[in-house]
Amino acid sequence: MKNWTKLITLLTVGAALAACSNDNDEAVVAPETEQETTTETTELVDETDDLAVAYQAELDQAQAQFDNEQLDESAGTLSVLLKEDLTEYQAIKVEAEGLLEKVTLAQAEQARQVAGTSSDKTEYQTERSSSVLAEKYLAETGQSIEAATDEELGSWLSAQDKKAEETSSNSETDSEETTETEAEPENKFATDEEAEDYAFNQLIGRLGLSNETYSYFVNKTDDQWVTIEARESMEQDGVEWSNMIGMYRYNLENDSIEKLNSVSGNYENVNKGI
């Protein structure tokens, strides 16, 4: 005859021990799980706080530019900011949209005044606004780009495009002829145009500045630096102007990127775009 009482007792004790064991396991695991959850939440909050600080800094910069009457720069800063996902930052979004509306009205008024007084300078408004292009035009023609008529500027731009195509073709030929010869560090680029293309592609890729409404103006200023200006073409009621997305310079020696702070007048290191 089997001892059912003993068997039941043993089963009961075993179950109790198992329950205790599970409770102990839960007691050990629970704090760890809670800690992991707390860490993840903290990291998410920190990331959110960092974005809030970055977005607010951009908004403050745009306001400072507007206060300094740097309308193109202010509009460009706001344009980039408002392309971000500001769903969780409604206060910043609303303020940025309100400021951009004020800036755009001022820009449109300026553009209308220019169009009304210069009947022969109504085209190429983005090109006329470019500091990089203005320097090139002045150096090659001895005339300011603002004074150039549409016909004069159009002819010069066409010549620049033709020159760039010829240089690119020659560069490809030279490259094919010297594929077996490794270039020395100081001769990393065969031509200025090759250096400009390299700097431009690096900037676009690393900062994500590619946009169908952007115009880019590139100029190798010396052996170390390539200046790259990005502008956004705008149009309202038949009047055109452009926003300054950014004035950058690329260091060919160490591959660093700097962006001009239009308020301070200084170039600042850029790690990534906002």
GROMACS .gro file of C-alpha atoms in nm:
model
  274
    1MET     CA    1   0.000   0.000   0.000
    2LYS     CA    2   0.144   0.334  -0.107
    3ASN     CA    3   0.189   0.612   0.142
    4TRP     CA    4  -0.032   0.881  -0.027
    5THR     CA    5   0.007   1.118   0.267
    6LYS     CA    6   0.382   1.120   0.233
    7LEU     CA    7   0.361   1.153  -0.143
    8ILE     CA    8   0.124   1.447  -0.120
    9THR     CA    9   0.343   1.607   0.143
   10LEU     CA   10   0.650   1.570  -0.073
   11LEU     CA   11   0.467   1.709  -0.374
   12THR     CA   12   0.342   2.000  -0.166
   13VAL     CA   13   0.688   2.074  -0.032
   14GLY     CA   14   0.837   2.041  -0.379
   15ALA     CA   15   0.582   2.280  -0.522
   16ALA     CA   16   0.645   2.523  -0.241
   17LEU     CA   17   1.020   2.506  -0.300
   18ALA     CA   18   0.970   2.553  -0.672
   19ALA     CA   19   0.748   2.853  -0.605
   20CYS     CA   20   1.007   2.997  -0.372
   21SER     CA   21   1.273   2.932  -0.632
   22ASN     CA   22   1.065   3.113  -0.898
   23ASP     CA   23   0.999   3.398  -0.658
   24ASN     CA   24   1.369   3.425  -0.587
   25ASP     CA   25   1.446   3.420  -0.959
   26GLU     CA   26   1.188   3.690  -1.017
   27ALA     CA   27   1.331   3.887  -0.729
   28VAL     CA   28   1.672   3.872  -0.894
   29VAL     CA   29   1.554   3.934  -1.250
   30ALA     CA   30   1.301   4.207  -1.174
   31PRO     CA   31   1.550   4.469  -1.055
   32GLU     CA   32   1.768   4.402  -1.363
   33THR     CA   33   1.471   4.437  -1.598
   34GLU     CA   34   1.362   4.754  -1.420
   35GLN     CA   35   1.715   4.892  -1.445
   36GLU     CA   36   1.731   4.818  -1.818
   37THR     CA   37   1.397   4.990  -1.871
   38THR     CA   38   1.512   5.291  -1.670
   39THR     CA   39   1.835   5.311  -1.873
   40GLU     CA   40   1.650   5.294  -2.203
   41THR     CA   41   1.405   5.561  -2.089
   42THR     CA   42   1.689   5.784  -1.972
   43GLU     CA   43   1.871   5.746  -2.302
   44LEU     CA   44   1.553   5.831  -2.493
   45VAL     CA   45   1.495   6.139  -2.278
   46ASP     CA   46   1.858   6.246  -2.322
   47GLU     CA   47   1.829   6.207  -2.700
   48THR     CA   48   1.506   6.406  -2.702
   49ASP     CA   49   1.663   6.677  -2.487
   50ASP     CA   50   1.962   6.695  -2.722
   51LEU     CA   51   1.736   6.742  -3.022
   52ALA     CA   52   1.534   7.008  -2.842
   53VAL     CA   53   1.854   7.197  -2.759
   54ALA     CA   54   1.981   7.167  -3.118
   55TYR     CA   55   1.651   7.280  -3.272
   56GLN     CA   56   1.622   7.571  -3.030
   57ALA     CA   57   1.977   7.676  -3.113
   58GLU     CA   58   1.889   7.684  -3.484
   59LEU     CA   59   1.578   7.889  -3.411
   60ASP     CA   60   1.780   8.132  -3.199
   61GLN     CA   61   2.035   8.161  -3.480
   62ALA     CA   62   1.761   8.241  -3.731
   63GLN     CA   63   1.623   8.510  -3.500
   64ALA     CA   64   1.969   8.662  -3.457
   65GLN     CA   65   2.018   8.665  -3.834
   66PHE     CA   66   1.682   8.833  -3.883
   67ASP     CA   67   1.768   9.093  -3.618
   68ASN     CA   68   2.092   9.163  -3.809
   69GLU     CA   69   1.891   9.206  -4.131
   70GLN     CA   70   2.046   8.890  -4.278
   71LEU     CA   71   1.721   8.785  -4.442
   72ASP     CA   72   1.859   8.524  -4.682
   73GLU     CA   73   2.058   8.359  -4.404
   74SER     CA   74   1.767   8.362  -4.161
   75ALA     CA   75   1.530   8.212  -4.418
   76GLY     CA   76   1.783   7.943  -4.504
   77THR     CA   77   1.831   7.845  -4.140
   78LEU     CA   78   1.455   7.823  -4.090
   79SER     CA   79   1.407   7.628  -4.411
   80VAL     CA   80   1.652   7.360  -4.299
   81LEU     CA   81   1.502   7.351  -3.948
   82LEU     CA   82   1.145   7.310  -4.074
   83LYS     CA   83   1.248   7.014  -4.289
   84GLU     CA   84   1.314   6.823  -3.966
   85ASP     CA   85   1.044   6.615  -3.794
   86LEU     CA   86   0.923   6.863  -3.534
   87THR     CA   87   0.615   6.665  -3.433
   88GLU     CA   88   0.736   6.645  -3.073
   89TYR     CA   89   0.852   7.008  -3.071
   90GLN     CA   90   0.540   7.201  -3.160
   91ALA     CA   91   0.641   7.521  -2.979
   92ILE     CA   92   0.963   7.541  -3.183
   93LYS     CA   93   0.778   7.458  -3.505
   94VAL     CA   94   0.513   7.725  -3.453
   95GLU     CA   95   0.769   7.991  -3.368
   96ALA     CA   96   0.989   7.896  -3.664
   97GLU     CA   97   0.694   7.911  -3.906
   98GLY     CA   98   0.592   8.251  -3.773
   99LEU     CA   99   0.941   8.391  -3.810
  100LEU     CA  100   0.980   8.246  -4.161
  101GLU     CA  101   0.659   8.418  -4.266
  102LYS     CA  102   0.797   8.754  -4.152
  103VAL     CA  103   1.130   8.693  -4.324
  104THR     CA  104   0.967   8.585  -4.650
  105LEU     CA  105   0.750   8.897  -4.661
  106ALA     CA  106   1.060   9.115  -4.618
  107GLN     CA  107   1.249   8.920  -4.885
  108ALA     CA  108   0.964   8.946  -5.133
  109GLU     CA  109   0.941   9.321  -5.080
  110GLN     CA  110   1.315   9.362  -5.139
  111ALA     CA  111   1.296   9.150  -5.452
  112ARG     CA  112   1.005   9.354  -5.589
  113GLN     CA  113   1.198   9.675  -5.535
  114VAL     CA  114   1.500   9.538  -5.721
  115ALA     CA  115   1.285   9.410  -6.007
  116GLY     CA  116   1.111   9.745  -6.037
  117THR     CA  117   1.435   9.944  -6.074
  118SER     CA  118   1.640   9.703  -6.288
  119SER     CA  119   1.454   9.591  -6.597
  120ASP     CA  120   1.772   9.445  -6.750
  121LYS     CA  121   1.867   9.253  -6.434
  122THR     CA  122   1.558   9.045  -6.366
  123GLU     CA  123   1.708   8.700  -6.431
  124TYR     CA  124   1.969   8.489  -6.252
  125GLN     CA  125   1.867   8.616  -5.908
  126THR     CA  126   2.014   8.314  -5.730
  127GLU     CA  127   2.343   8.356  -5.915
  128ARG     CA  128   2.350   8.729  -5.841
  129SER     CA  129   2.306   8.654  -5.470
  130SER     CA  130   2.601   8.414  -5.458
  131SER     CA  131   2.913   8.546  -5.285
  132VAL     CA  132   3.124   8.270  -5.441
  133LEU     CA  133   3.005   8.351  -5.791
  134ALA     CA  134   3.044   8.725  -5.732
  135GLU     CA  135   3.413   8.678  -5.648
  136LYS     CA  136   3.471   8.472  -5.962
  137TYR     CA  137   3.286   8.719  -6.182
  138LEU     CA  138   3.474   9.016  -6.044
  139ALA     CA  139   3.811   8.844  -6.082
  140GLU     CA  140   3.747   8.747  -6.444
  141THR     CA  141   3.558   9.051  -6.573
  142GLY     CA  142   3.657   9.334  -6.339
  143GLN     CA  143   3.288   9.410  -6.298
  144SER     CA  144   3.054   9.346  -6.006
  145ILE     CA  145   2.793   9.080  -6.064
  146GLU     CA  146   2.521   9.319  -5.943
  147ALA     CA  147   2.602   9.557  -6.230
  148ALA     CA  148   2.599   9.288  -6.496
  149THR     CA  149   2.301   9.278  -6.730
  150ASP     CA  150   2.111   8.956  -6.784
  151GLU     CA  151   2.278   8.920  -7.124
  152GLU     CA  152   2.628   8.973  -6.986
  153LEU     CA  153   2.579   8.736  -6.694
  154GLY     CA  154   2.412   8.474  -6.911
  155SER     CA  155   2.703   8.474  -7.156
  156TRP     CA  156   2.956   8.446  -6.876
  157LEU     CA  157   2.769   8.158  -6.712
  158SER     CA  158   2.752   7.974  -7.044
  159ALA     CA  159   3.127   8.018  -7.086
  160GLN     CA  160   3.181   7.882  -6.735
  161ASP     CA  161   2.975   7.573  -6.814
  162LYS     CA  162   3.165   7.512  -7.136
  163LYS     CA  163   3.498   7.553  -6.958
  164ALA     CA  164   3.392   7.308  -6.688
  165GLU     CA  165   3.292   7.048  -6.948
  166GLU     CA  166   3.626   7.081  -7.130
  167THR     CA  167   3.822   7.057  -6.807
  168SER     CA  168   3.626   6.751  -6.698
  169SER     CA  169   3.693   6.582  -7.032
  170ASN     CA  170   4.065   6.659  -7.018
  171SER     CA  171   4.083   6.540  -6.659
  172GLU     CA  172   3.928   6.204  -6.752
  173THR     CA  173   4.179   6.162  -7.034
  174ASP     CA  174   4.473   6.245  -6.809
  175SER     CA  175   4.342   6.005  -6.547
  176GLU     CA  176   4.328   5.719  -6.796
  177GLU     CA  177   4.686   5.786  -6.909
  178THR     CA  178   4.823   5.786  -6.553
  179THR     CA  179   4.630   5.499  -6.393
  180GLU     CA  180   4.950   5.303  -6.336
  181THR     CA  181   5.123   5.592  -6.161
  182GLU     CA  182   5.026   5.665  -5.802
  183ALA     CA  183   4.988   6.036  -5.736
  184GLU     CA  184   5.194   6.201  -5.465
  185PRO     CA  185   4.999   6.347  -5.167
  186GLU     CA  186   5.063   6.704  -5.279
  187ASN     CA  187   4.931   6.618  -5.626
  188LYS     CA  188   4.618   6.447  -5.502
  189PHE     CA  189   4.408   6.641  -5.752
  190ALA     CA  190   4.517   6.698  -6.108
  191THR     CA  191   4.309   7.014  -6.146
  192ASP     CA  192   4.121   7.265  -5.933
  193GLU     CA  193   3.796   7.135  -6.080
  194GLU     CA  194   3.880   6.783  -5.964
  195ALA     CA  195   3.941   6.912  -5.611
  196GLU     CA  196   3.614   7.105  -5.624
  197ASP     CA  197   3.420   6.797  -5.736
  198TYR     CA  198   3.573   6.591  -5.456
  199ALA     CA  199   3.493   6.850  -5.187
  200PHE     CA  200   3.140   6.900  -5.320
  201ASN     CA  201   3.059   6.527  -5.324
  202GLN     CA  202   3.199   6.485  -4.972
  203LEU     CA  203   2.991   6.775  -4.841
  204ILE     CA  204   2.668   6.656  -5.001
  205GLY     CA  205   2.717   6.300  -4.884
  206ARG     CA  206   2.820   6.376  -4.527
  207LEU     CA  207   2.576   6.659  -4.454
  208GLY     CA  208   2.283   6.536  -4.663
  209LEU     CA  209   2.244   6.867  -4.843
  210SER     CA  210   2.104   6.721  -5.163
  211ASN     CA  211   1.784   6.901  -5.264
  212GLU     CA  212   1.631   6.968  -5.605
  213THR     CA  213   1.562   7.332  -5.515
  214TYR     CA  214   1.922   7.402  -5.409
  215SER     CA  215   2.189   7.567  -5.621
  216TYR     CA  216   2.555   7.513  -5.540
  217PHE     CA  217   2.849   7.739  -5.611
  218VAL     CA  218   3.195   7.590  -5.564
  219ASN     CA  219   3.538   7.753  -5.573
  220LYS     CA  220   3.882   7.625  -5.477
  221THR     CA  221   4.030   7.928  -5.303
  222ASP     CA  222   4.378   7.783  -5.234
  223ASP     CA  223   4.562   7.453  -5.195
  224GLN     CA  224   4.385   7.381  -4.865
  225TRP     CA  225   4.028   7.509  -4.895
  226VAL     CA  226   3.730   7.471  -5.125
  227THR     CA  227   3.438   7.706  -5.060
  228ILE     CA  228   3.088   7.572  -5.125
  229GLU     CA  229   2.778   7.790  -5.113
  230ALA     CA  230   2.432   7.633  -5.106
  231ARG     CA  231   2.129   7.847  -5.188
  232GLU     CA  232   1.759   7.768  -5.220
  233SER     CA  233   1.571   7.931  -5.508
  234MET     CA  234   1.241   8.098  -5.414
  235GLU     CA  235   0.962   8.261  -5.614
  236GLN     CA  236   0.649   8.452  -5.520
  237ASP     CA  237   0.413   8.648  -5.744
  238GLY     CA  238   0.660   8.638  -6.031
  239VAL     CA  239   0.947   8.771  -5.818
  240GLU     CA  240   1.256   8.558  -5.751
  241TRP     CA  241   1.518   8.548  -5.477
  242SER     CA  242   1.714   8.283  -5.289
  243ASN     CA  243   1.777   8.169  -4.932
  244MET     CA  244   2.126   8.107  -4.800
  245ILE     CA  245   2.128   7.743  -4.686
  246GLY     CA  246   2.491   7.766  -4.588
  247MET     CA  247   2.839   7.890  -4.672
  248TYR     CA  248   3.078   7.600  -4.619
  249ARG     CA  249   3.445   7.536  -4.671
  250TYR     CA  250   3.609   7.198  -4.712
  251ASN     CA  251   3.960   7.129  -4.589
  252LEU     CA  252   4.140   6.921  -4.852
  253GLU     CA  253   4.420   6.836  -4.610
  254ASN     CA  254   4.219   6.671  -4.331
  255ASP     CA  255   3.869   6.634  -4.486
  256SER     CA  256   3.701   6.852  -4.223
  257ILE     CA  257   3.401   7.073  -4.298
  258GLU     CA  258   3.334   7.419  -4.159
  259LYS     CA  259   3.026   7.640  -4.187
  260LEU     CA  260   3.016   8.018  -4.169
  261ASN     CA  261   2.830   8.164  -3.872
  262SER     CA  262   2.695   8.476  -4.040
  263VAL     CA  263   2.626   8.646  -3.705
  264SER     CA  264   2.977   8.609  -3.560
  265GLY     CA  265   3.153   8.608  -3.897
  266ASN     CA  266   3.353   8.299  -3.800
  267TYR     CA  267   3.371   7.954  -3.954
  268GLU     CA  268   3.273   7.673  -3.717
  269ASN     CA  269   3.345   7.301  -3.743
  270VAL     CA  270   3.054   7.088  -3.865
  271ASN     CA  271   3.024   6.718  -3.785
  272LYS     CA  272   2.681   6.656  -3.932
  273GLY     CA  273   2.382   6.850  -4.056
  274ILE     CA  274   2.083   6.920  -3.843
   0.00000   0.00000   0.00000
